[in-house]
Amino acid sequence: MKKFIPVPDSIFAESDAHLVFESIYFHLLKLFDHQILSPELIDEYPDFPESAKTAWYLWHFAMEVSSSGLPDYLSNHCSSVQQIKLTRHALAVVAADELKMLLDAAIPFARDVAKEYGEFSVFPQDVWFEQFDVSSSWPEPDLIAETSLRLAGLPLSSLVGTYLRAHREELQCKGGGGV
């Protein structure tokens, strides 16, 4: 990507929040020649608006979690601590509070599974994960998975679509990162 290209008006004309979310993601994907970059790499682009970064992180999160649940997402689809931190922050930004709570609840289970893999896993190696304990509200990974499967679909798309519409000006700014 050489420079952020503003999101076209036609995307915001869509009435369905999920289609706004999806269309913005595919607009962003074109900017990277259809290469799926890690959240860490996306975070390094200075003219990439924060709302675009949020859409990028959450699209990948939604696709993985809605197909396999949060525990599997953490165990098999997160390549770094930074990816989890950025995604967790993005969930907070769009007010996906229940999914953020489920993510926090899933971390201790993923950390325990990861200990078996030793140096091949990011979980046991980072002290940041130590702040998360098993939740009395979510004591089983299967319950977390089942609930997260449901919430990562249309409920999350609706929240993200609303957030992206609220940040339309930023996403359409010719300079990218600021208005």
Tab-separated table of C-alpha atoms in Angstrom:
chain	number	residue	atom	x	y	z
A	1	MET	CA	0.000	0.000	0.000
A	2	LYS	CA	1.376	3.331	-0.983
A	3	LYS	CA	-1.328	5.577	0.466
A	4	PHE	CA	-4.708	5.217	2.111
A	5	ILE	CA	-7.522	5.631	-0.403
A	6	PRO	CA	-10.745	7.052	1.050
A	7	VAL	CA	-13.766	4.764	1.296
A	8	PRO	CA	-16.286	5.528	-1.479
A	9	ASP	CA	-19.714	7.029	-0.720
A	10	SER	CA	-21.415	4.009	-2.276
A	11	ILE	CA	-20.286	1.796	0.607
A	12	PHE	CA	-21.984	4.015	3.165
A	13	ALA	CA	-25.171	4.078	1.073
A	14	GLU	CA	-25.678	0.390	1.894
A	15	SER	CA	-28.480	-0.060	4.450
A	16	ASP	CA	-27.191	-3.342	5.915
A	17	ALA	CA	-24.530	-2.853	8.621
A	18	HIS	CA	-22.862	-6.170	7.835
A	19	LEU	CA	-22.444	-5.179	4.185
A	20	VAL	CA	-20.909	-1.847	5.215
A	21	PHE	CA	-18.425	-3.729	7.421
A	22	GLU	CA	-17.671	-6.293	4.708
A	23	SER	CA	-17.363	-3.708	1.928
A	24	ILE	CA	-14.970	-1.562	3.933
A	25	TYR	CA	-12.849	-4.613	4.711
A	26	PHE	CA	-12.657	-5.522	1.001
A	27	HIS	CA	-11.868	-1.903	0.127
A	28	LEU	CA	-8.963	-2.074	2.581
A	29	LEU	CA	-7.866	-5.473	1.287
A	30	LYS	CA	-7.494	-3.996	-2.220
A	31	LEU	CA	-5.123	-1.394	-0.785
A	32	PHE	CA	-2.799	-4.231	0.195
A	33	ASP	CA	-3.016	-6.018	-3.159
A	34	HIS	CA	-5.314	-8.625	-1.587
A	35	GLN	CA	-2.667	-9.682	0.927
A	36	ILE	CA	-3.877	-10.389	4.440
A	37	LEU	CA	-1.501	-8.521	6.702
A	38	SER	CA	-1.169	-9.107	10.417
A	39	PRO	CA	-2.619	-6.537	12.820
A	40	GLU	CA	0.937	-5.580	13.786
A	41	LEU	CA	1.742	-4.610	10.188
A	42	ILE	CA	-1.545	-2.732	9.766
A	43	ASP	CA	-0.793	-0.845	12.972
A	44	GLU	CA	2.459	0.456	11.447
A	45	TYR	CA	0.798	2.394	8.595
A	46	PRO	CA	0.791	6.035	9.718
A	47	ASP	CA	-1.968	7.282	7.386
A	48	PHE	CA	-4.295	4.332	8.019
A	49	PRO	CA	-7.262	5.731	10.011
A	50	GLU	CA	-7.911	4.183	13.412
A	51	SER	CA	-11.437	3.277	12.333
A	52	ALA	CA	-10.022	1.383	9.339
A	53	LYS	CA	-7.626	-0.481	11.626
A	54	THR	CA	-10.546	-1.365	13.880
A	55	ALA	CA	-12.487	-2.730	10.898
A	56	TRP	CA	-9.471	-4.761	9.757
A	57	TYR	CA	-8.835	-6.337	13.164
A	58	LEU	CA	-12.486	-7.122	13.783
A	59	TRP	CA	-13.175	-8.584	10.338
A	60	HIS	CA	-10.534	-11.254	10.881
A	61	PHE	CA	-11.708	-11.817	14.439
A	62	ALA	CA	-15.353	-12.145	13.341
A	63	MET	CA	-14.569	-14.599	10.552
A	64	GLU	CA	-12.553	-16.904	12.803
A	65	VAL	CA	-14.706	-16.702	15.921
A	66	SER	CA	-18.026	-17.063	14.087
A	67	SER	CA	-16.784	-20.315	12.560
A	68	SER	CA	-14.936	-21.914	15.466
A	69	GLY	CA	-15.484	-19.948	18.698
A	70	LEU	CA	-13.177	-17.919	20.874
A	71	PRO	CA	-11.108	-20.685	22.480
A	72	ASP	CA	-10.187	-22.070	19.040
A	73	TYR	CA	-9.493	-18.557	17.751
A	74	LEU	CA	-7.003	-17.963	20.559
A	75	SER	CA	-5.377	-21.372	20.283
A	76	ASN	CA	-5.120	-21.602	16.500
A	77	HIS	CA	-5.538	-18.203	14.842
A	78	CYS	CA	-3.669	-15.663	16.976
A	79	SER	CA	-0.033	-15.406	16.084
A	80	SER	CA	0.984	-12.833	18.678
A	81	VAL	CA	0.177	-11.131	21.928
A	82	GLN	CA	-0.090	-7.838	20.041
A	83	GLN	CA	-2.820	-9.279	17.808
A	84	ILE	CA	-4.875	-10.168	20.874
A	85	LYS	CA	-4.274	-6.754	22.449
A	86	LEU	CA	-5.251	-4.884	19.276
A	87	THR	CA	-8.345	-7.010	18.754
A	88	ARG	CA	-9.366	-6.671	22.400
A	89	HIS	CA	-9.018	-2.886	22.116
A	90	ALA	CA	-11.047	-2.866	18.886
A	91	LEU	CA	-13.852	-4.801	20.610
A	92	ALA	CA	-13.919	-2.130	23.323
A	93	VAL	CA	-13.935	0.681	20.754
A	94	VAL	CA	-17.069	-0.652	19.030
A	95	ALA	CA	-18.727	-1.464	22.389
A	96	ALA	CA	-18.734	-5.226	21.811
A	97	ASP	CA	-18.558	-5.596	25.578
A	98	GLU	CA	-19.893	-9.135	25.800
A	99	LEU	CA	-17.410	-10.417	23.217
A	100	LYS	CA	-14.573	-8.616	24.988
A	101	MET	CA	-15.664	-10.236	28.265
A	102	LEU	CA	-15.747	-13.643	26.539
A	103	LEU	CA	-12.281	-13.027	25.078
A	104	ASP	CA	-10.985	-12.257	28.559
A	105	ALA	CA	-12.694	-15.403	29.886
A	106	ALA	CA	-11.194	-17.571	27.127
A	107	ILE	CA	-7.608	-16.434	27.686
A	108	PRO	CA	-6.920	-18.619	30.773
A	109	PHE	CA	-8.120	-21.721	28.918
A	110	ALA	CA	-6.009	-20.937	25.852
A	111	ARG	CA	-3.025	-20.202	28.111
A	112	ASP	CA	-3.394	-23.596	29.817
A	113	VAL	CA	-3.624	-25.440	26.492
A	114	ALA	CA	-0.656	-23.472	25.160
A	115	LYS	CA	1.582	-24.504	28.052
A	116	GLU	CA	1.753	-27.962	26.473
A	117	TYR	CA	3.415	-26.393	23.422
A	118	GLY	CA	6.075	-24.543	25.395
A	119	GLU	CA	8.229	-22.271	23.276
A	120	PHE	CA	5.968	-22.747	20.246
A	121	SER	CA	3.133	-20.788	21.823
A	122	VAL	CA	2.875	-17.064	22.595
A	123	PHE	CA	0.629	-17.537	25.623
A	124	PRO	CA	2.969	-18.868	28.323
A	125	GLN	CA	5.719	-16.479	27.263
A	126	ASP	CA	4.000	-13.183	28.024
A	127	VAL	CA	3.174	-11.921	31.511
A	128	TRP	CA	0.307	-9.820	30.103
A	129	PHE	CA	-1.837	-12.971	30.085
A	130	GLU	CA	-1.419	-13.431	33.842
A	131	GLN	CA	-4.033	-10.742	34.551
A	132	PHE	CA	-6.783	-13.069	33.287
A	133	ASP	CA	-8.277	-15.680	35.600
A	134	VAL	CA	-11.000	-18.243	34.983
A	135	SER	CA	-14.319	-16.437	35.299
A	136	SER	CA	-17.025	-17.813	37.558
A	137	SER	CA	-19.524	-16.630	34.916
A	138	TRP	CA	-17.703	-18.520	32.160
A	139	PRO	CA	-16.126	-21.596	33.782
A	140	GLU	CA	-16.076	-23.806	30.669
A	141	PRO	CA	-14.448	-23.194	27.266
A	142	ASP	CA	-17.375	-24.906	25.503
A	143	LEU	CA	-19.809	-22.362	26.933
A	144	ILE	CA	-17.517	-19.530	25.825
A	145	ALA	CA	-17.249	-21.059	22.348
A	146	GLU	CA	-21.001	-21.516	21.966
A	147	THR	CA	-21.824	-17.957	23.038
A	148	SER	CA	-19.004	-16.396	21.017
A	149	LEU	CA	-20.100	-18.243	17.860
A	150	ARG	CA	-23.458	-16.493	18.109
A	151	LEU	CA	-22.143	-13.031	19.002
A	152	ALA	CA	-19.335	-12.878	16.431
A	153	GLY	CA	-21.807	-12.941	13.536
A	154	LEU	CA	-24.531	-10.379	12.985
A	155	PRO	CA	-24.449	-8.841	16.478
A	156	LEU	CA	-20.798	-7.852	15.997
A	157	SER	CA	-21.357	-6.801	12.369
A	158	SER	CA	-24.141	-4.488	13.483
A	159	LEU	CA	-21.928	-2.836	16.107
A	160	VAL	CA	-19.005	-2.454	13.704
A	161	GLY	CA	-21.223	-1.139	10.893
A	162	THR	CA	-22.670	1.488	13.240
A	163	TYR	CA	-19.172	2.428	14.407
A	164	LEU	CA	-17.891	2.716	10.827
A	165	ARG	CA	-20.822	4.916	9.811
A	166	ALA	CA	-20.088	7.148	12.808
A	167	HIS	CA	-16.479	7.436	11.529
A	168	ARG	CA	-17.397	8.022	7.912
A	169	GLU	CA	-15.643	11.387	7.778
A	170	GLU	CA	-12.364	9.841	8.966
A	171	LEU	CA	-12.694	6.950	6.489
A	172	GLN	CA	-13.324	9.352	3.636
A	173	CYS	CA	-10.586	11.821	4.504
A	174	LYS	CA	-8.087	12.132	1.684
A	175	GLY	CA	-5.197	12.321	4.149
A	176	GLY	CA	-6.223	9.060	5.776
A	177	GLY	CA	-5.447	9.138	9.458
A	178	GLY	CA	-6.964	12.451	10.487
A	179	VAL	CA	-9.674	14.909	9.697
